[in-house]
Coordinates of C-alpha atoms (C1' of nucleotides) in Angstrom, one line a residue:
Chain A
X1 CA -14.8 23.1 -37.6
X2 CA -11.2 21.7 -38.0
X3 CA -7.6 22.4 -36.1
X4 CA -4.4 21.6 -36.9
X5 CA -2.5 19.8 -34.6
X6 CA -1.1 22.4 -33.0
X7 CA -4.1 24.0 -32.1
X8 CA -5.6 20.9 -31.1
X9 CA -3.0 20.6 -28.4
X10 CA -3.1 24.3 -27.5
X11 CA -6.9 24.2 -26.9
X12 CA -6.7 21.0 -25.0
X13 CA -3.5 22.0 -22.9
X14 CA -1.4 19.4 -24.3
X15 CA 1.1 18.8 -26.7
X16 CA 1.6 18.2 -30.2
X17 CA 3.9 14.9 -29.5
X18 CA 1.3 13.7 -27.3
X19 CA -1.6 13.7 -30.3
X20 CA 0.3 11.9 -32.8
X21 CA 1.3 9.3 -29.9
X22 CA -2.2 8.7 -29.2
X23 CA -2.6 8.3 -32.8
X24 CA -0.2 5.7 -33.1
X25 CA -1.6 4.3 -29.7
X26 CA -4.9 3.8 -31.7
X27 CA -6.2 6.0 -29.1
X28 CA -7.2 9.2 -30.9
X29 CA -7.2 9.4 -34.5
X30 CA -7.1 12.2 -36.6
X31 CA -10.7 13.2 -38.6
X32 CA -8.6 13.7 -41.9
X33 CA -5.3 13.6 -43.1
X34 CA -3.8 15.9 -45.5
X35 CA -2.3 15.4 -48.7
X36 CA 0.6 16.4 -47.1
X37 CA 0.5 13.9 -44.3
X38 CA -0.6 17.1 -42.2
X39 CA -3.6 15.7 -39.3
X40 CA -6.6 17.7 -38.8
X41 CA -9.1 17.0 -35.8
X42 CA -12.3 17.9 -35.7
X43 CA -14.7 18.4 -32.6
X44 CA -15.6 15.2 -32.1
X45 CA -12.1 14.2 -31.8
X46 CA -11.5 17.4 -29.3
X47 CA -14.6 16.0 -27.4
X48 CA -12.8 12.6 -27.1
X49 CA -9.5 13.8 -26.3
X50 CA -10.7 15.8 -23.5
X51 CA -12.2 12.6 -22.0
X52 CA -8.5 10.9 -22.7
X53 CA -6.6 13.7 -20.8
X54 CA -8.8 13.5 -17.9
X55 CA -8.2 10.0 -17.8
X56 CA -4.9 10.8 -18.4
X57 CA -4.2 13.0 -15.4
X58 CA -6.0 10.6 -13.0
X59 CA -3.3 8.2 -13.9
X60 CA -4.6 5.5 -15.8
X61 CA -2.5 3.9 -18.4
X62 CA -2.9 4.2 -22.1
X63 CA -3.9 0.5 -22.4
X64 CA -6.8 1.5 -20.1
X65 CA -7.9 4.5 -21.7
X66 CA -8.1 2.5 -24.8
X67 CA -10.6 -0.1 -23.2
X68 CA -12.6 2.0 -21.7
X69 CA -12.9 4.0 -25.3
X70 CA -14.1 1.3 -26.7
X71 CA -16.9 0.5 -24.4
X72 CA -15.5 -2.5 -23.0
X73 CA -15.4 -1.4 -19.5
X74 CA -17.1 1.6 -17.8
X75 CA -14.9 4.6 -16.4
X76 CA -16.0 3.6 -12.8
X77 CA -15.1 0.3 -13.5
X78 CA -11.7 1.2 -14.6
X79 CA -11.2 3.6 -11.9
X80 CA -11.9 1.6 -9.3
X81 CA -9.4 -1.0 -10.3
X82 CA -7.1 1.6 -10.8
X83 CA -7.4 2.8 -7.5
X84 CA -6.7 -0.1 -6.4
X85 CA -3.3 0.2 -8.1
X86 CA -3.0 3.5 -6.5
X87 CA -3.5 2.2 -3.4
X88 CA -1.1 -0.3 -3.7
X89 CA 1.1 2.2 -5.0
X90 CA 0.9 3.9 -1.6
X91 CA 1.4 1.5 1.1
X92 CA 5.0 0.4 -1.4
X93 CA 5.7 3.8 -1.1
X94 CA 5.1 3.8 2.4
X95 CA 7.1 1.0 3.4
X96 CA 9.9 2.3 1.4
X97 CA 9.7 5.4 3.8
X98 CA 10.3 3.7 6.6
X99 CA 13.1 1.7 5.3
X100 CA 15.0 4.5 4.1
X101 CA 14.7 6.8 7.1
X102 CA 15.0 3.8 9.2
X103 CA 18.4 3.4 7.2
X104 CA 19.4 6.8 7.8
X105 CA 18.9 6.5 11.2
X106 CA 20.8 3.7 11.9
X107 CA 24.0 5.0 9.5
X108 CA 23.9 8.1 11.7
X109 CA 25.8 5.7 14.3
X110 CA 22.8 4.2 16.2
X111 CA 20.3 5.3 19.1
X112 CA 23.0 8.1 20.9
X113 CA 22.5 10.0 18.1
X114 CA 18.6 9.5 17.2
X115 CA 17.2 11.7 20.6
X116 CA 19.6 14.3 19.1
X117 CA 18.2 14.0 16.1
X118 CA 14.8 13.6 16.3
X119 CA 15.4 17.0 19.0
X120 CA 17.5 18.7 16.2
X121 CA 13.9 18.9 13.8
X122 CA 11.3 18.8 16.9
X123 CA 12.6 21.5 19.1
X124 CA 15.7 22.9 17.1
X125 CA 18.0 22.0 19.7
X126 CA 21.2 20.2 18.6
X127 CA 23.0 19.5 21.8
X128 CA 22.3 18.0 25.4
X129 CA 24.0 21.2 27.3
X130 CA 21.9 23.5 24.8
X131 CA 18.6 21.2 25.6
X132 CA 19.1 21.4 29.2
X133 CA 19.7 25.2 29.0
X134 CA 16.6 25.7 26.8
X135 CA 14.2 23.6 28.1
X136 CA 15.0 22.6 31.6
X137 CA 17.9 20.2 33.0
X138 CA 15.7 17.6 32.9
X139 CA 14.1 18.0 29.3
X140 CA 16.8 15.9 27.6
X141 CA 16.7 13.0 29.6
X142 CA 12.6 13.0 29.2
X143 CA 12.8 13.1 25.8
X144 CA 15.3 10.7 25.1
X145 CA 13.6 8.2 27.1
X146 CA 10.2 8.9 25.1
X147 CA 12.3 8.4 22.0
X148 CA 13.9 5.5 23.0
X149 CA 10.3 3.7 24.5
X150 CA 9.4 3.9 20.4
X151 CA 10.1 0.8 18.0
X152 CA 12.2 1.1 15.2
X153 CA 8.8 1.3 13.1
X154 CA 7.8 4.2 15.1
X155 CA 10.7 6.1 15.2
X156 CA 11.0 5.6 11.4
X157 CA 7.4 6.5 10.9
X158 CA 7.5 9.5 13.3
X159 CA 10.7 10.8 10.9
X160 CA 8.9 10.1 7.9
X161 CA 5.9 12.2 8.6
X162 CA 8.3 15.4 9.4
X163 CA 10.0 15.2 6.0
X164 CA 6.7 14.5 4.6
X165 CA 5.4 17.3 6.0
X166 CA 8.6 19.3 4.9
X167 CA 8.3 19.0 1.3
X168 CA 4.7 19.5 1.2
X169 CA 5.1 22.7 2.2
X170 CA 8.1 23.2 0.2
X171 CA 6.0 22.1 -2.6
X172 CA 3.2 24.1 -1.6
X173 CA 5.1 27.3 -1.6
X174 CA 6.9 26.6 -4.9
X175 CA 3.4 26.2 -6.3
X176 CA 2.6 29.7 -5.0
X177 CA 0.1 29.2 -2.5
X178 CA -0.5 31.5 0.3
X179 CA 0.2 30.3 3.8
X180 CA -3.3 31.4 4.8
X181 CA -4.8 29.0 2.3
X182 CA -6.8 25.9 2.7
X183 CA -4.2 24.0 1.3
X184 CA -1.4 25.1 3.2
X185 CA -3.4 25.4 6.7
X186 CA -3.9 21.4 5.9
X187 CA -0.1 20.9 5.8
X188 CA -0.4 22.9 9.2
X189 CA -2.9 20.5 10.7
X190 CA -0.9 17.3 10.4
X191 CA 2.3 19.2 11.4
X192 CA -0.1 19.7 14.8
X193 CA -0.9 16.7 15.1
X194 CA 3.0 15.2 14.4
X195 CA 3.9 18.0 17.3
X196 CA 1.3 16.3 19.5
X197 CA 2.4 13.2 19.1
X198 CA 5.5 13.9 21.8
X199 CA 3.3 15.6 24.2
X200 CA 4.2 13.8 27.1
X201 CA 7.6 15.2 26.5
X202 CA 6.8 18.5 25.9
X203 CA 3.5 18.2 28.6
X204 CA 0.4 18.5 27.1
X205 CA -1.5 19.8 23.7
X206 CA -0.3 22.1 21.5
X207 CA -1.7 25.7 22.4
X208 CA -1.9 28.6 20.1
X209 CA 0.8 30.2 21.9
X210 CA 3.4 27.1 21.8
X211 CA 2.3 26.9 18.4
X212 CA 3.9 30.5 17.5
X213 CA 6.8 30.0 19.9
X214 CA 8.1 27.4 17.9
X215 CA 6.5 29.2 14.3
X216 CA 9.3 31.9 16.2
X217 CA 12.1 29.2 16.9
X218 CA 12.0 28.0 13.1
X219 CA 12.7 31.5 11.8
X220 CA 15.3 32.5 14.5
X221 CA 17.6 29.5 14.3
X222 CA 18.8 28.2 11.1
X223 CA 19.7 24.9 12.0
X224 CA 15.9 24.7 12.4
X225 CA 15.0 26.8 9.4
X226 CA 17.2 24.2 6.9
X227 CA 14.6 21.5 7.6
X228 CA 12.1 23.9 5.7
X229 CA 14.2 25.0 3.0
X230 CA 16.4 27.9 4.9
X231 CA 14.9 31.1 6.4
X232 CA 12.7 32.1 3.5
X233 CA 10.8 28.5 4.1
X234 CA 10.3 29.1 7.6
X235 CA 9.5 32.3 7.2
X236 CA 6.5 31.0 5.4
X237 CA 5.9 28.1 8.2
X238 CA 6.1 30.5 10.7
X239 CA 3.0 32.8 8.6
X240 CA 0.8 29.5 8.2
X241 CA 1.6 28.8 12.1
X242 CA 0.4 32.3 13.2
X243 CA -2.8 31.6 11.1
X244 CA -3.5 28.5 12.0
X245 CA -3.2 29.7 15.5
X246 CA -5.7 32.1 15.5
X247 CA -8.2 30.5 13.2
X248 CA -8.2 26.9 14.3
X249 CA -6.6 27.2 17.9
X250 CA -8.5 30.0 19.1
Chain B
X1 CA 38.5 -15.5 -5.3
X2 CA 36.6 -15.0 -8.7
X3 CA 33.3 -15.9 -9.7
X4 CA 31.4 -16.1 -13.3
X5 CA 28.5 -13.3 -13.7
X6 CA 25.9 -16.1 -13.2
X7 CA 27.9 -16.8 -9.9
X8 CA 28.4 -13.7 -8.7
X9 CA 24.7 -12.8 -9.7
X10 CA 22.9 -15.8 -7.4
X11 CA 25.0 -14.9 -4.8
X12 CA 23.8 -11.5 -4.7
X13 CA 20.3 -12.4 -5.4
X14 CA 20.2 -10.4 -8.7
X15 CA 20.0 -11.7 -12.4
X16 CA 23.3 -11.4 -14.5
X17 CA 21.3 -9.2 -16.8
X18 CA 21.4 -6.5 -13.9
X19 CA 25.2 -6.9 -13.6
X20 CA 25.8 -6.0 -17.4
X21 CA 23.7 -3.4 -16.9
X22 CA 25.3 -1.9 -14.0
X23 CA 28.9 -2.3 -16.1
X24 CA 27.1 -0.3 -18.8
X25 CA 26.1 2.5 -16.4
X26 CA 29.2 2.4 -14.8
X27 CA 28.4 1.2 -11.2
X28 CA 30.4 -1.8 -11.2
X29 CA 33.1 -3.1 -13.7
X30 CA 33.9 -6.6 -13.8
X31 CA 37.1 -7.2 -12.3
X32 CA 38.3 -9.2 -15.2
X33 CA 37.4 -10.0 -18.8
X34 CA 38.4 -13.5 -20.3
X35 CA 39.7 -13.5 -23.8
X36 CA 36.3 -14.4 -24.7
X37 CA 34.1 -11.4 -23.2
X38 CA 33.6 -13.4 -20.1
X39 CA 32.7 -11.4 -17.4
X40 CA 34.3 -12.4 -14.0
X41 CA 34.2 -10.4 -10.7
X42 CA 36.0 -11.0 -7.7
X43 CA 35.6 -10.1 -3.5
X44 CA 35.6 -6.7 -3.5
X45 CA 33.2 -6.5 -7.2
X46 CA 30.7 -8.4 -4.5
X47 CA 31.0 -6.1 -1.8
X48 CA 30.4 -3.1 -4.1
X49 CA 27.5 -5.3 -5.8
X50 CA 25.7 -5.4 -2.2
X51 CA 26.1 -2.4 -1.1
X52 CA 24.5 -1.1 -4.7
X53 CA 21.8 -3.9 -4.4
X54 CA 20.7 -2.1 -0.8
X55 CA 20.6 1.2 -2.1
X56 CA 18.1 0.0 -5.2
X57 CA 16.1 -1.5 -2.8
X58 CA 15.4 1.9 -0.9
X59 CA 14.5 2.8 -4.4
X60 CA 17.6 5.4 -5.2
X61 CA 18.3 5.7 -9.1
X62 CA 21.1 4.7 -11.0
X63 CA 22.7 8.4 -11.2
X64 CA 22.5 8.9 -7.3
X65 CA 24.3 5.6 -6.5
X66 CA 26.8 6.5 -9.4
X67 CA 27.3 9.3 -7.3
X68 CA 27.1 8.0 -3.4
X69 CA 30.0 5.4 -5.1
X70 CA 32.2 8.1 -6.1
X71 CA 32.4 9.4 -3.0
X72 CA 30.9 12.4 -3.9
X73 CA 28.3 12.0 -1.8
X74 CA 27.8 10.3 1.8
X75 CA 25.5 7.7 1.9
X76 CA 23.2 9.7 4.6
X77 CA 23.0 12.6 2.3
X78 CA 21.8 10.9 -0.4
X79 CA 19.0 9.0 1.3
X80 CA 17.8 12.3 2.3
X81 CA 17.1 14.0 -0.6
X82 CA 16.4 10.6 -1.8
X83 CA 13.8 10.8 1.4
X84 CA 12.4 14.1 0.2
X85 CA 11.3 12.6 -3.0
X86 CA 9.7 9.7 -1.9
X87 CA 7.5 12.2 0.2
X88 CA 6.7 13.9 -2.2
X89 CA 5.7 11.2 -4.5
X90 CA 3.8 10.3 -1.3
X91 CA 1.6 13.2 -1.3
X92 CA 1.2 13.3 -5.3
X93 CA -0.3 9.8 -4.7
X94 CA -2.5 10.6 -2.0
X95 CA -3.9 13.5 -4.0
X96 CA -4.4 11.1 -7.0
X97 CA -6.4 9.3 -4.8
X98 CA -8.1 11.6 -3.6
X99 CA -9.1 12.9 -7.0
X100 CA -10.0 9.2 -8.6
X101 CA -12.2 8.2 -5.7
X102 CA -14.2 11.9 -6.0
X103 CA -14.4 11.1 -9.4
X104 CA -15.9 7.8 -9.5
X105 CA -18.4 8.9 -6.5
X106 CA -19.2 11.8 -9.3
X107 CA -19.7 9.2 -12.1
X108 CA -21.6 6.8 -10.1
X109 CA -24.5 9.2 -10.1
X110 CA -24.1 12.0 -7.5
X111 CA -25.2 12.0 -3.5
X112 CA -28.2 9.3 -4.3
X113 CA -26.0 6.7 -4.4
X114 CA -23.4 7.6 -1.7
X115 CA -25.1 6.2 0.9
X116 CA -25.9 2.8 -0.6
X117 CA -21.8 2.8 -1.5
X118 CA -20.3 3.5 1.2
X119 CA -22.9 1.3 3.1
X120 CA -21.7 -1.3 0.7
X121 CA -18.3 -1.4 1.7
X122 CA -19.4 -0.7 5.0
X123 CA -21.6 -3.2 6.6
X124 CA -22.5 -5.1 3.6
X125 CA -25.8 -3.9 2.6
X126 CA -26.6 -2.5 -0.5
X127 CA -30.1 -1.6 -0.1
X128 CA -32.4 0.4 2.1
X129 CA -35.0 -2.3 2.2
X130 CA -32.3 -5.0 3.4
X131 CA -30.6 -2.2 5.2
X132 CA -33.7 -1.2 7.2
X133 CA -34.2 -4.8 7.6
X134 CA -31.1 -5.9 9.3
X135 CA -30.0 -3.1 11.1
X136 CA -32.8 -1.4 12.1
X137 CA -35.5 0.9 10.7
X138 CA -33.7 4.3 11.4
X139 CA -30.3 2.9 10.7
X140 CA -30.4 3.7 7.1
X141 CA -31.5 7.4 8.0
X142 CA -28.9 7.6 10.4
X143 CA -26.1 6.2 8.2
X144 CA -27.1 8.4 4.7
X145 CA -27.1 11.5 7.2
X146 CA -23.8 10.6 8.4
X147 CA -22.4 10.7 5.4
X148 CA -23.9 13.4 4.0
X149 CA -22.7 15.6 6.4
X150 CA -19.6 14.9 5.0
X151 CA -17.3 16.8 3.1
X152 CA -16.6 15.7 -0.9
X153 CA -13.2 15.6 0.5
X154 CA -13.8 13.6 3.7
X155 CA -15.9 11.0 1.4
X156 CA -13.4 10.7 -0.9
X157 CA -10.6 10.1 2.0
X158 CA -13.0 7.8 3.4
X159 CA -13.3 5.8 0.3
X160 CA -9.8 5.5 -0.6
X161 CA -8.6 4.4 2.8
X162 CA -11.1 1.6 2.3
X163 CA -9.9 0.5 -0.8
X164 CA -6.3 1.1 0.5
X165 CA -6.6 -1.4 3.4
X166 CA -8.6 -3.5 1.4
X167 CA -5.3 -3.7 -1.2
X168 CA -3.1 -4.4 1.7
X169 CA -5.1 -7.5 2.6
X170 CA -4.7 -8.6 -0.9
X171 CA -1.1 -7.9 -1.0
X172 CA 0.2 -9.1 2.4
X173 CA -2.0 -12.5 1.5
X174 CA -0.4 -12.8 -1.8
X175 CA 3.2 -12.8 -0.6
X176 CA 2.0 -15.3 2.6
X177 CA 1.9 -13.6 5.1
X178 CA -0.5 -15.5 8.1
X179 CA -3.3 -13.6 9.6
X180 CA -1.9 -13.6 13.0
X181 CA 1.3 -12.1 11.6
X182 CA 2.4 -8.5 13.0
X183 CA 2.2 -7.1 9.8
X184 CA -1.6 -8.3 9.0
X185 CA -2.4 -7.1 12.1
X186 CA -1.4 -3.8 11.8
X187 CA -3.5 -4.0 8.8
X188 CA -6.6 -4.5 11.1
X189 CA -5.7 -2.2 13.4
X190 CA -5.8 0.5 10.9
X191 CA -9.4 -1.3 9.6
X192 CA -10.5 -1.2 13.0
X193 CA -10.0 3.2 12.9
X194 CA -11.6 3.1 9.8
X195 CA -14.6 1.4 10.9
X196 CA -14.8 3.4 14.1
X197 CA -15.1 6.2 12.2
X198 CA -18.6 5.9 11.6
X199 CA -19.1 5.0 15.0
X200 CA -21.3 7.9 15.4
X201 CA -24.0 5.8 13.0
X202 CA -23.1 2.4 14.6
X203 CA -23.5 3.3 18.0
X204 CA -19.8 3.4 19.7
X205 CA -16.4 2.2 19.4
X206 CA -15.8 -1.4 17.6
X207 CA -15.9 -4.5 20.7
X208 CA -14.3 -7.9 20.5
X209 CA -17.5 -9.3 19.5
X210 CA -18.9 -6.6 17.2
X211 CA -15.3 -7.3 15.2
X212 CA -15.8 -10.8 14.9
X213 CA -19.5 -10.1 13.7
X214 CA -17.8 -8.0 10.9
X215 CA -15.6 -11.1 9.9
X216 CA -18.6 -13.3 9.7
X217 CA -20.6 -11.2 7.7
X218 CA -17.9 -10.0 5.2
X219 CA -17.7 -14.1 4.7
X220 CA -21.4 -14.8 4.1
X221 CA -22.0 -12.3 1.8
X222 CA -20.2 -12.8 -1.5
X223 CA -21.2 -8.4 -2.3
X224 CA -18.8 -7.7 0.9
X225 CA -16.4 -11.1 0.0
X226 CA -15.8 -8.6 -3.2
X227 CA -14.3 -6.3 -1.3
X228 CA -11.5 -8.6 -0.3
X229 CA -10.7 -10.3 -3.8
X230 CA -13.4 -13.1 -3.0
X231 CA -14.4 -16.2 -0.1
X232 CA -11.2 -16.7 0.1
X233 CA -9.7 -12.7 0.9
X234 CA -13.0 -12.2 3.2
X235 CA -11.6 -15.3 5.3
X236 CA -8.9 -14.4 5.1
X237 CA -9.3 -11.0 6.9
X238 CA -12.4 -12.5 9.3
X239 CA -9.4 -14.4 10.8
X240 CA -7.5 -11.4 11.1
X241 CA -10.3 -10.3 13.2
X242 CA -10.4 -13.2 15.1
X243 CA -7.2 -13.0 16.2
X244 CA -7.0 -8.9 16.6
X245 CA -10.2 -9.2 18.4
X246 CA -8.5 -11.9 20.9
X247 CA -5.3 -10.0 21.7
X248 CA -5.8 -6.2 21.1
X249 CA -9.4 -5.9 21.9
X250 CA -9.0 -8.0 24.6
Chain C
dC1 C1' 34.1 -37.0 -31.7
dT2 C1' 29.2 -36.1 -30.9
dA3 C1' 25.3 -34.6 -28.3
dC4 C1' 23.4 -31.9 -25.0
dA5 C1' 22.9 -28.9 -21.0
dA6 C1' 24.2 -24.7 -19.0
dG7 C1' 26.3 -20.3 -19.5
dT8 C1' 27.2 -15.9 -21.9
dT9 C1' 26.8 -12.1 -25.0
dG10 C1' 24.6 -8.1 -27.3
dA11 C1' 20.2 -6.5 -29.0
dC12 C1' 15.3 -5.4 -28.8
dG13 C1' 11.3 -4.1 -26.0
dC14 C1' 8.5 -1.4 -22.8
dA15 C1' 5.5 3.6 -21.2
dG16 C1' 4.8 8.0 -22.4
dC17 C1' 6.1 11.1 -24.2
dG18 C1' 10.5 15.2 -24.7
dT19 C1' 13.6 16.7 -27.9
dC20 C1' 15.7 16.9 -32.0
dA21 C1' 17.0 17.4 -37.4
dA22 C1' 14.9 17.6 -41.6
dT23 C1' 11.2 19.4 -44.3
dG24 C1' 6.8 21.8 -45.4
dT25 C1' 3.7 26.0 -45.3
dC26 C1' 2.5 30.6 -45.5
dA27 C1' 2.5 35.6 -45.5
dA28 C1' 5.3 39.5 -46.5
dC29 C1' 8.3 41.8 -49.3
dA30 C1' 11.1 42.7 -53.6
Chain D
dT1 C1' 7.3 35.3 -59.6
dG2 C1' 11.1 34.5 -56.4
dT3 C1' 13.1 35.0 -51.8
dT4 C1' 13.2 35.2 -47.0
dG5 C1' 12.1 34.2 -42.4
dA6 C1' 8.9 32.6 -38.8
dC7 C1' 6.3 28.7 -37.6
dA8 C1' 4.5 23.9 -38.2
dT9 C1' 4.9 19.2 -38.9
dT10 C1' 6.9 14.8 -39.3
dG11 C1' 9.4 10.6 -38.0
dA12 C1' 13.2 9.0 -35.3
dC13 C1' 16.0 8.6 -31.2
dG14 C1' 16.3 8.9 -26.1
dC15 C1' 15.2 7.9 -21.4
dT16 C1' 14.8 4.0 -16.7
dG17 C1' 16.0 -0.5 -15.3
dC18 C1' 16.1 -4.2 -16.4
dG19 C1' 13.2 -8.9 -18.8
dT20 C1' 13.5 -11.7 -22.6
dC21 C1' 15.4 -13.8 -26.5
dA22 C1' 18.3 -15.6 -30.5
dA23 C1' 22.9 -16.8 -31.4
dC24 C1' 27.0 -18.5 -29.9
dT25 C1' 30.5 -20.8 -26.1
dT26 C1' 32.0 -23.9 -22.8
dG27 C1' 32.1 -28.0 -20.3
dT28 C1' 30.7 -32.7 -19.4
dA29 C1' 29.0 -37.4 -20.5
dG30 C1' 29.2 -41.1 -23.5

DNA sequence: CTACAAGTTGACGCAGCGTCAATGTCAACA
DNA sequence: TGTTGACATTGACGCTGCGTCAACTTGTAG
């Protein structure tokens, strides 16, 4: 059996530029060449590039593919390492994190603003007189001494993990997943636990009930919605929220 | 005031390559050119150059600082979309992860060897014999059925936190940072969680003295010294724990 | 006036392909 | 057999953010 290139990269999921770099990469070589400089594959070479793509979409770099090809190092082996790199990969990314929201924080004109802030995407309430009126006239003052106990590490990480959490689901639902699905009801989890974490403002664990009040709150207000993408997000939030509830907070 | 590019480019702790560049892109013209093509920049070029220099450092691309300079943008703003990628990249990475460490488990031969691995990293010893030997004879049954009872998923968490904290030890020793330093210690204290993880198998949560035990052992063993780039990494981190196990285990 | 160090410039390189413009191939139709 | 149009295929350039380098200037010491 023999392909074309095209049909190479259709059966494999890939592309046609991608072959003749990896031919040029020394990486995957074509079984025969035509007479008009055409490349056929054959199934040995579909067998190999299969291996390559998987490779590929774990993230290791051509030079590394190319080693392990030739037998010089084992795939463990050059996972590992490259996990390694992955790893490395992450805590960079994770400092940058807190730099940047840490920056953010502090252009926003210092601590006044930061218990408004950090209220604005926890509870959805902008402003001290709306706080008080919401949540009790002493609910502001508790929660802007609990923001203000954390370091500037903390606060950074605790602002970090929202918008992480954020664009997961934003990516999530771009992606098409259901907010019932494993997936999703994972995003749902951490946002839990990220809610738990100002418990002694808010007194105590989140129930299933609080847990739909604010699935409610996200919807309702749009201020709140924005930080999932407008209403349409929430919306969705809200679904996974009432799921989670029932399933996992029962 | 006017300096040369090679001045201005010390003072701003950049190369003068990065300047030309940044006159290229458009970010920053030189405030004069001699009749030669010098380059010379003057007080406010430098101002410009640093505020450029912080943005790059919280990892924004050329475009978007084009951008935040024109004004067309506030500074805030662009840090949080620019906040919203990171995150995302965040959670790519973490699935990446997630999906090289489940694929090396697969490759390395299935649940058989699972328990020797992890035990490996773990507490050192690599075989039942040795482990039935030094810990116990039930310690190896407890310790595979602990893990087995595991999720692919959970393993593969497991696994790559490991190697994650394992990098940062590597990393944070490489740029000289002391093991009594906050930031090495945070790296313990997130080793410390790991390791209590398992505390089910190991019989309660990590002591002063049981941490210290660790340190030793990951020392006299060169198969755990591997884990931490060598003698050196392993004492390295055992004086982390020393000092972890001194003031936050108290 | 020479010799030499230090500075400056534009150009090439890199990773992994996407995206062309320029040709080539092939079946259908005249 | 010649033409046409739909697809394929190829090599070349582009992209990010600079590092690195050869070639050329400038300035200083002797």
């Amino acid at each position: 059996m023999e392909w074309s290139i095209q049909d190479i990269a259709r059966i494999a999921g890939t592309t046609s530029r991608t072959l003749r770099h990896y031919g040029e990469a020394g990486l995957l070589q074509p079984s025969r060449i035509g007479a008009n400089g055409y490349r056929y594959y054959d199934e040995d070479a579909l067998t190999r590039l299969q291996r390559i793509l998987l490779l590929r979409e774990l993230g290791l770099g051509i030079p590394s593919i190319v080693e392990v090809m030739q037998g010089e190092t084992d795939d463990a082996h050059a996972l590992v390492s490259h996990l390694q790199l992955l790893a490395q990969e992450k805590t960079r990314l994770d400092r940058q994190i807190a730099s940047v929201a840490l920056t953010i924080r502090k252009l926003k004109g210092g601590e006044q603003l930061m218990a408004e802030e950090m209220f604005d995407g926890f509870d959805h309430t902008t402003y001290q007189a709306e706080v008080e009126q919401r949540w009790g006239k002493d609910a502001y003052t508790r929660s802007d001494q609990w923001w203000r106990s954390k370091s500037d590490e903390e606060k950074a990480a605790f602002t970090a993990q929202h918008v992480a959490i954020a664009a997961d689901y934003a990516s999530a639902r771009s992606g098409g997943a259901a907010s019932d699905s494993d997936d999703v009801q994972a995003i749902v989890a951490r946002h839990v636990d990220w809610l738990n974490l100002s418990s002694p403002v808010t007194g105590g664990a989140i129930t299933a009930r609080r847990l739909v009040g604010y699935g409610d709150m996200y919807v309702g207000d749009p201020r709140f919605a924005a930080n999932y993408g407008g209403r349409d997000g929430a919306e969705f939030v809200r679904e996974a929220f009432v799921y989670y509830a029932e399933h996992s907070l029962a």
